[in-house]
Amino acid sequence: MREEMQHKKLPPRYDRTCRRLHPSESLSRVREGESHVVRFKTPSEGTTTVADLLRGPITVENTALDDYILLKSDGLPVYHLAAMVDDHLMGITHVLRGSEWLPTFPLHALIFRAFDWEEPVWVHLSVFLNPSGKGKLSKRQAVDPKSGVKAIHVLDLKELAYLPEAVVNWIALMGWSYDDHTELFSMQDLIEKFSFEKLNPSPAAVNYSKLEHFNGVYIRDLPMDELVRRIRPYFTTAGLEAGDDQLLAIAPLIQERIRTLDEAVAIAGFFFREDVEPDAEELLGKNMDAKQSAHAAHRSHEVIAAQSSMDPAIIEPALRDLAQELEITAGQLFGILRLAVTGQKVSPPLIESMEVIGKTKVLERITNAIELLEAQI
RNA sequence: GCCCCCAUCGUCUAGGGGACUAGGACGUGGCCCUUUCAAGGCCAAGACCGGGGUUCGAAUCCCCGUGGGGGCACCA
């Protein structure tokens, strides 16, 4: 069968001009070099029923179907033909694909039937929608915090410092569930527990906050040395020289505080910087003025300097005693020291952090803070 | 416009005629713990899209609306 050159305005479908040509005429016109394509001779009446594992039988009027092109005028097959032949030749038993393929599903089944091939089991999965639930999640969508859209490509997700196991778990639970309460699945669990019956045919909006949650769960579940291995690259990228011993020391301090791996640098970068630069105003203790704060810092310096070790079991009681002596709360005192030592208002546990940083550097940083405070008096 | 698919808390979902006062998770709010932030514990608010049927009985089955999604190439 071949197609005449026609230039109708937006024909909804092929008008079947050449459908009734005798094969011998088609053949001779092809031999004369006439441009042609090969189409599927779709039944002109009746209905076609195809079966999807999740959606049951789907019936369409054959009149709604076109005589689809199978071989293009350049002789190459279109996807519809090529993929079906390929699947058959490879002995594919189950075809799992996105529901956007539903409209061409009848054609695909018809091709199998025309060849008298055994049809595979067809499963049309639900599509992922944007976080807003409006529109299909675009594969090419770039990271866009405004719309809540980040990325869906695994490489992008990795770039965003998500753990592969968290991503797997997250995606597995979109459009599929195991029961009414189990949420954590390793790849091995999924291999064992996955079943077609529990697949959900309705579209699902992606929920990145749930990915964050899973990521936190998996980070907390990591053995310490593994956590070190995973966060190390982010320190390197940030230009911070972090030894494994040091990273191993801080890992327990940050493990339950980070939701993505790159946050390790933001929360713990101060461990590896030569100096910290606390904001002078933030250095003030809660409800305290510069003079009181400077005095507290000064006394802390003396107390810490006097200790034989940076062991938290020794430092913490000493500092608590000091707070009592200064008639301020431990929270007030720790607040000042936190800024002084870490340069941050939010940090890993202070006393433990000081131990990792070491006495010399801690005292240096406190001295620096005292200067900043005294300048404000 | 035409065709197809889908429809339970804001989101992901459990549910497949009575077990539903509709369960879990994320998120949100509150409380506890606490040197900050987290983590953890406890509590709370929060849904069966609407209307008709079927049935002794519907979140569950059927129909019609409505809404959402997808597709209408000599791309894949």
Coordinates of N, CA, C and O in Angstrom, one line a residue, chain A residues 44-121:
Chain A
S44 N -12.2 -1.7 9.7 CA -12.9 -0.5 9.5 C -14.2 -0.4 10.4 O -14.9 0.6 10.5
E45 N -14.6 -1.5 10.9 CA -15.7 -1.5 11.8 C -15.5 -2.4 13.0 O -14.5 -3.1 13.1
G46 N -16.4 -2.4 13.9 CA -16.3 -3.3 15.1 C -15.4 -2.6 16.2 O -15.2 -1.4 16.1
T47 N -15.0 -3.3 17.2 CA -14.2 -2.8 18.2 C -13.0 -3.6 18.5 O -12.9 -4.8 18.0
T48 N -12.0 -3.0 19.1 CA -10.8 -3.8 19.5 C -10.7 -3.7 21.0 O -10.8 -2.7 21.6
T49 N -10.5 -4.9 21.6 CA -10.4 -4.9 23.1 C -9.0 -5.4 23.5 O -8.6 -6.4 23.0
V50 N -8.4 -4.6 24.3 CA -7.0 -5.0 24.8 C -7.1 -5.1 26.3 O -7.9 -4.5 26.9
A51 N -6.1 -5.9 26.8 CA -6.2 -6.1 28.3 C -5.0 -5.6 29.0 O -3.8 -5.9 28.6
D52 N -5.2 -4.7 29.9 CA -4.1 -4.2 30.8 C -4.3 -4.9 32.1 O -5.4 -5.0 32.7
L53 N -3.2 -5.3 32.7 CA -3.2 -6.0 33.9 C -3.8 -5.2 35.1 O -4.5 -5.7 35.9
L54 N -3.6 -3.9 35.1 CA -4.1 -3.1 36.2 C -5.5 -2.5 35.9 O -6.3 -2.2 36.8
R55 N -5.8 -2.3 34.6 CA -7.0 -1.6 34.2 C -8.1 -2.5 33.6 O -9.2 -2.0 33.3
G56 N -7.8 -3.7 33.5 CA -8.8 -4.6 32.9 C -8.9 -4.4 31.4 O -8.0 -3.8 30.8
P57 N -10.0 -4.9 30.8 CA -10.2 -4.7 29.4 C -10.4 -3.3 29.0 O -11.2 -2.6 29.7
I58 N -9.8 -2.9 27.9 CA -10.1 -1.5 27.3 C -10.6 -1.7 25.9 O -9.9 -2.3 25.1
T59 N -11.7 -1.2 25.7 CA -12.3 -1.4 24.3 C -12.4 -0.1 23.6 O -12.8 0.9 24.2
V60 N -12.0 -0.1 22.3 CA -12.1 1.1 21.5 C -12.8 0.8 20.2 O -12.7 -0.3 19.7
E61 N -13.5 1.8 19.7 CA -14.1 1.6 18.4 C -13.0 1.6 17.3 O -12.2 2.5 17.4
N62 N -13.1 0.7 16.4 CA -12.1 0.7 15.4 C -12.1 1.9 14.5 O -11.1 2.3 13.9
T63 N -13.3 2.5 14.4 CA -13.4 3.7 13.6 C -12.6 4.9 14.2 O -12.3 5.9 13.5
A64 N -12.2 4.7 15.5 CA -11.4 5.8 16.1 C -10.0 5.6 15.9 O -9.1 6.4 16.2
L65 N -9.7 4.4 15.3 CA -8.2 4.2 15.0 C -7.9 4.5 13.6 O -8.7 4.5 12.7
D66 N -6.6 4.9 13.4 CA -6.1 5.2 12.1 C -5.5 4.0 11.4 O -5.3 3.0 12.0
D67 N -5.2 4.2 10.1 CA -4.4 3.2 9.4 C -3.0 3.7 9.6 O -2.4 4.4 8.8
Y68 N -2.4 3.3 10.7 CA -1.1 3.9 11.1 C 0.0 3.5 10.2 O 0.0 2.4 9.7
I69 N 0.9 4.4 10.0 CA 2.1 4.1 9.2 C 3.0 3.1 9.9 O 3.3 3.3 11.1
L70 N 3.4 2.1 9.3 CA 4.3 1.1 9.9 C 5.8 1.3 9.3 O 6.7 1.2 10.1
L71 N 5.8 1.4 8.0 CA 7.1 1.7 7.4 C 7.1 3.0 6.7 O 6.2 3.3 5.9
K72 N 8.1 3.8 7.0 CA 8.1 5.2 6.5 C 8.6 5.2 5.0 O 9.0 4.1 4.5
S73 N 8.4 6.3 4.4 CA 8.8 6.4 2.9 C 10.3 6.1 2.7 O 10.7 5.8 1.6
D74 N 11.0 6.3 3.8 CA 12.5 6.0 3.6 C 12.7 4.5 3.9 O 13.9 4.0 3.9
G75 N 11.7 3.7 4.1 CA 11.8 2.3 4.3 C 12.0 1.9 5.7 O 12.0 0.7 6.0
L76 N 12.3 2.8 6.6 CA 12.5 2.4 8.0 C 11.2 2.3 8.8 O 10.3 3.0 8.5
P77 N 11.2 1.4 9.7 CA 10.0 1.2 10.5 C 9.8 2.3 11.5 O 10.8 2.8 12.0
V78 N 8.6 2.6 11.9 CA 8.3 3.5 12.9 C 8.5 2.7 14.2 O 8.5 1.5 14.2
Y79 N 8.5 3.5 15.3 CA 8.6 2.9 16.7 C 7.6 1.7 16.9 O 8.0 0.7 17.4
H80 N 6.4 2.0 16.6 CA 5.3 1.0 16.9 C 5.6 -0.4 16.3 O 5.4 -1.4 17.0
L81 N 6.1 -0.4 15.1 CA 6.4 -1.7 14.5 C 7.7 -2.2 15.1 O 7.8 -3.4 15.5
A82 N 8.7 -1.4 15.1 CA 10.1 -1.8 15.5 C 10.0 -2.4 16.9 O 10.6 -3.5 17.2
A83 N 9.3 -1.7 17.8 CA 9.3 -2.1 19.2 C 8.6 -3.4 19.4 O 9.0 -4.3 20.2
M84 N 7.5 -3.6 18.7 CA 6.7 -4.8 18.8 C 7.5 -6.0 18.3 O 7.5 -7.1 18.9
V85 N 8.2 -5.8 17.1 CA 9.0 -6.9 16.6 C 10.1 -7.2 17.5 O 10.4 -8.4 17.8
D86 N 10.7 -6.2 18.1 CA 11.8 -6.4 19.0 C 11.4 -7.1 20.2 O 12.0 -8.1 20.6
D87 N 10.3 -6.7 20.8 CA 9.8 -7.4 22.0 C 9.5 -8.9 21.7 O 9.8 -9.7 22.5
H88 N 8.9 -9.1 20.6 CA 8.6 -10.5 20.2 C 9.8 -11.3 20.0 O 10.0 -12.4 20.6
L89 N 10.8 -10.8 19.3 CA 12.0 -11.5 19.1 C 12.8 -11.7 20.3 O 13.5 -12.8 20.5
M90 N 12.7 -10.8 21.3 CA 13.4 -11.0 22.5 C 12.6 -11.8 23.6 O 13.1 -12.1 24.7
G91 N 11.5 -12.3 23.2 CA 10.7 -13.1 24.1 C 10.2 -12.4 25.3 O 10.1 -13.0 26.4
I92 N 9.9 -11.1 25.1 CA 9.4 -10.3 26.2 C 8.0 -10.8 26.7 O 7.1 -11.0 25.9
T93 N 7.9 -11.1 28.0 CA 6.7 -11.6 28.6 C 5.8 -10.5 29.2 O 4.6 -10.7 29.2
H94 N 6.4 -9.5 29.7 CA 5.7 -8.4 30.4 C 6.2 -7.1 29.9 O 7.4 -6.8 29.9
V95 N 5.2 -6.3 29.4 CA 5.6 -4.9 29.0 C 5.1 -3.9 30.1 O 3.9 -3.8 30.3
L96 N 6.0 -3.3 30.8 CA 5.6 -2.3 31.8 C 6.1 -0.9 31.2 O 7.2 -0.7 30.9
R97 N 5.1 0.0 31.1 CA 5.4 1.3 30.5 C 4.5 2.3 31.1 O 3.5 2.0 31.8
G98 N 4.8 3.6 30.8 CA 3.9 4.6 31.4 C 2.6 4.7 30.7 O 2.4 4.2 29.6
S99 N 1.6 5.2 31.4 CA 0.2 5.2 30.9 C 0.1 6.2 29.7 O -1.0 6.2 29.1
E100 N 1.1 7.0 29.4 CA 1.0 7.8 28.2 C 1.0 6.9 26.9 O 0.7 7.4 25.9
W101 N 1.3 5.6 27.1 CA 1.3 4.7 26.0 C -0.1 4.1 25.7 O -0.3 3.3 24.8
L102 N -1.0 4.4 26.6 CA -2.4 3.8 26.5 C -3.0 4.1 25.2 O -3.7 3.2 24.6
P103 N -2.9 5.3 24.6 CA -3.6 5.6 23.4 C -3.1 4.7 22.2 O -3.8 4.5 21.3
T104 N -1.8 4.3 22.2 CA -1.3 3.5 21.1 C -1.4 2.0 21.5 O -1.0 1.2 20.6
F105 N -1.9 1.7 22.6 CA -2.0 0.3 23.1 C -2.7 -0.6 22.1 O -2.2 -1.6 21.7
P106 N -3.9 -0.1 21.6 CA -4.6 -1.0 20.6 C -3.8 -1.3 19.4 O -3.8 -2.5 19.0
L107 N -3.1 -0.3 18.8 CA -2.3 -0.6 17.7 C -1.2 -1.7 18.0 O -1.0 -2.6 17.2
H108 N -0.6 -1.5 19.1 CA 0.5 -2.4 19.5 C -0.1 -3.9 19.6 O 0.5 -4.8 19.1
A109 N -1.2 -4.0 20.2 CA -1.8 -5.3 20.4 C -2.2 -5.8 19.0 O -2.1 -7.0 18.7
L110 N -2.8 -5.0 18.2 CA -3.2 -5.3 16.8 C -2.0 -5.9 16.0 O -2.2 -6.8 15.2
I111 N -0.9 -5.2 16.2 CA 0.3 -5.7 15.5 C 0.7 -7.1 15.9 O 0.9 -8.0 15.1
F112 N 0.6 -7.3 17.2 CA 0.9 -8.7 17.7 C 0.0 -9.7 17.1 O 0.3 -10.8 16.6
R113 N -1.3 -9.3 17.1 CA -2.3 -10.3 16.6 C -2.2 -10.5 15.1 O -2.4 -11.6 14.6
A114 N -1.8 -9.4 14.4 CA -1.7 -9.6 12.9 C -0.6 -10.6 12.5 O -0.7 -11.3 11.6
F115 N 0.4 -10.6 13.4 CA 1.5 -11.5 13.1 C 1.2 -12.9 13.7 O 2.0 -13.8 13.6
D116 N 0.1 -12.9 14.5 CA -0.2 -14.2 15.2 C 0.8 -14.5 16.2 O 1.2 -15.7 16.4
W117 N 1.3 -13.5 16.9 CA 2.3 -13.7 17.9 C 1.6 -13.7 19.3 O 0.6 -13.1 19.4
E118 N 2.2 -14.4 20.2 CA 1.6 -14.4 21.6 C 1.8 -13.0 22.2 O 2.9 -12.5 22.2
E119 N 0.7 -12.4 22.7 CA 0.9 -11.1 23.3 C 1.5 -11.2 24.7 O 1.3 -12.1 25.4
P120 N 2.3 -10.2 25.0 CA 2.9 -10.1 26.4 C 1.8 -9.6 27.3 O 0.7 -9.3 26.9
V121 N 2.1 -9.7 28.6 CA 1.2 -9.1 29.6 C 1.5 -7.6 29.6 O 2.6 -7.2 29.7

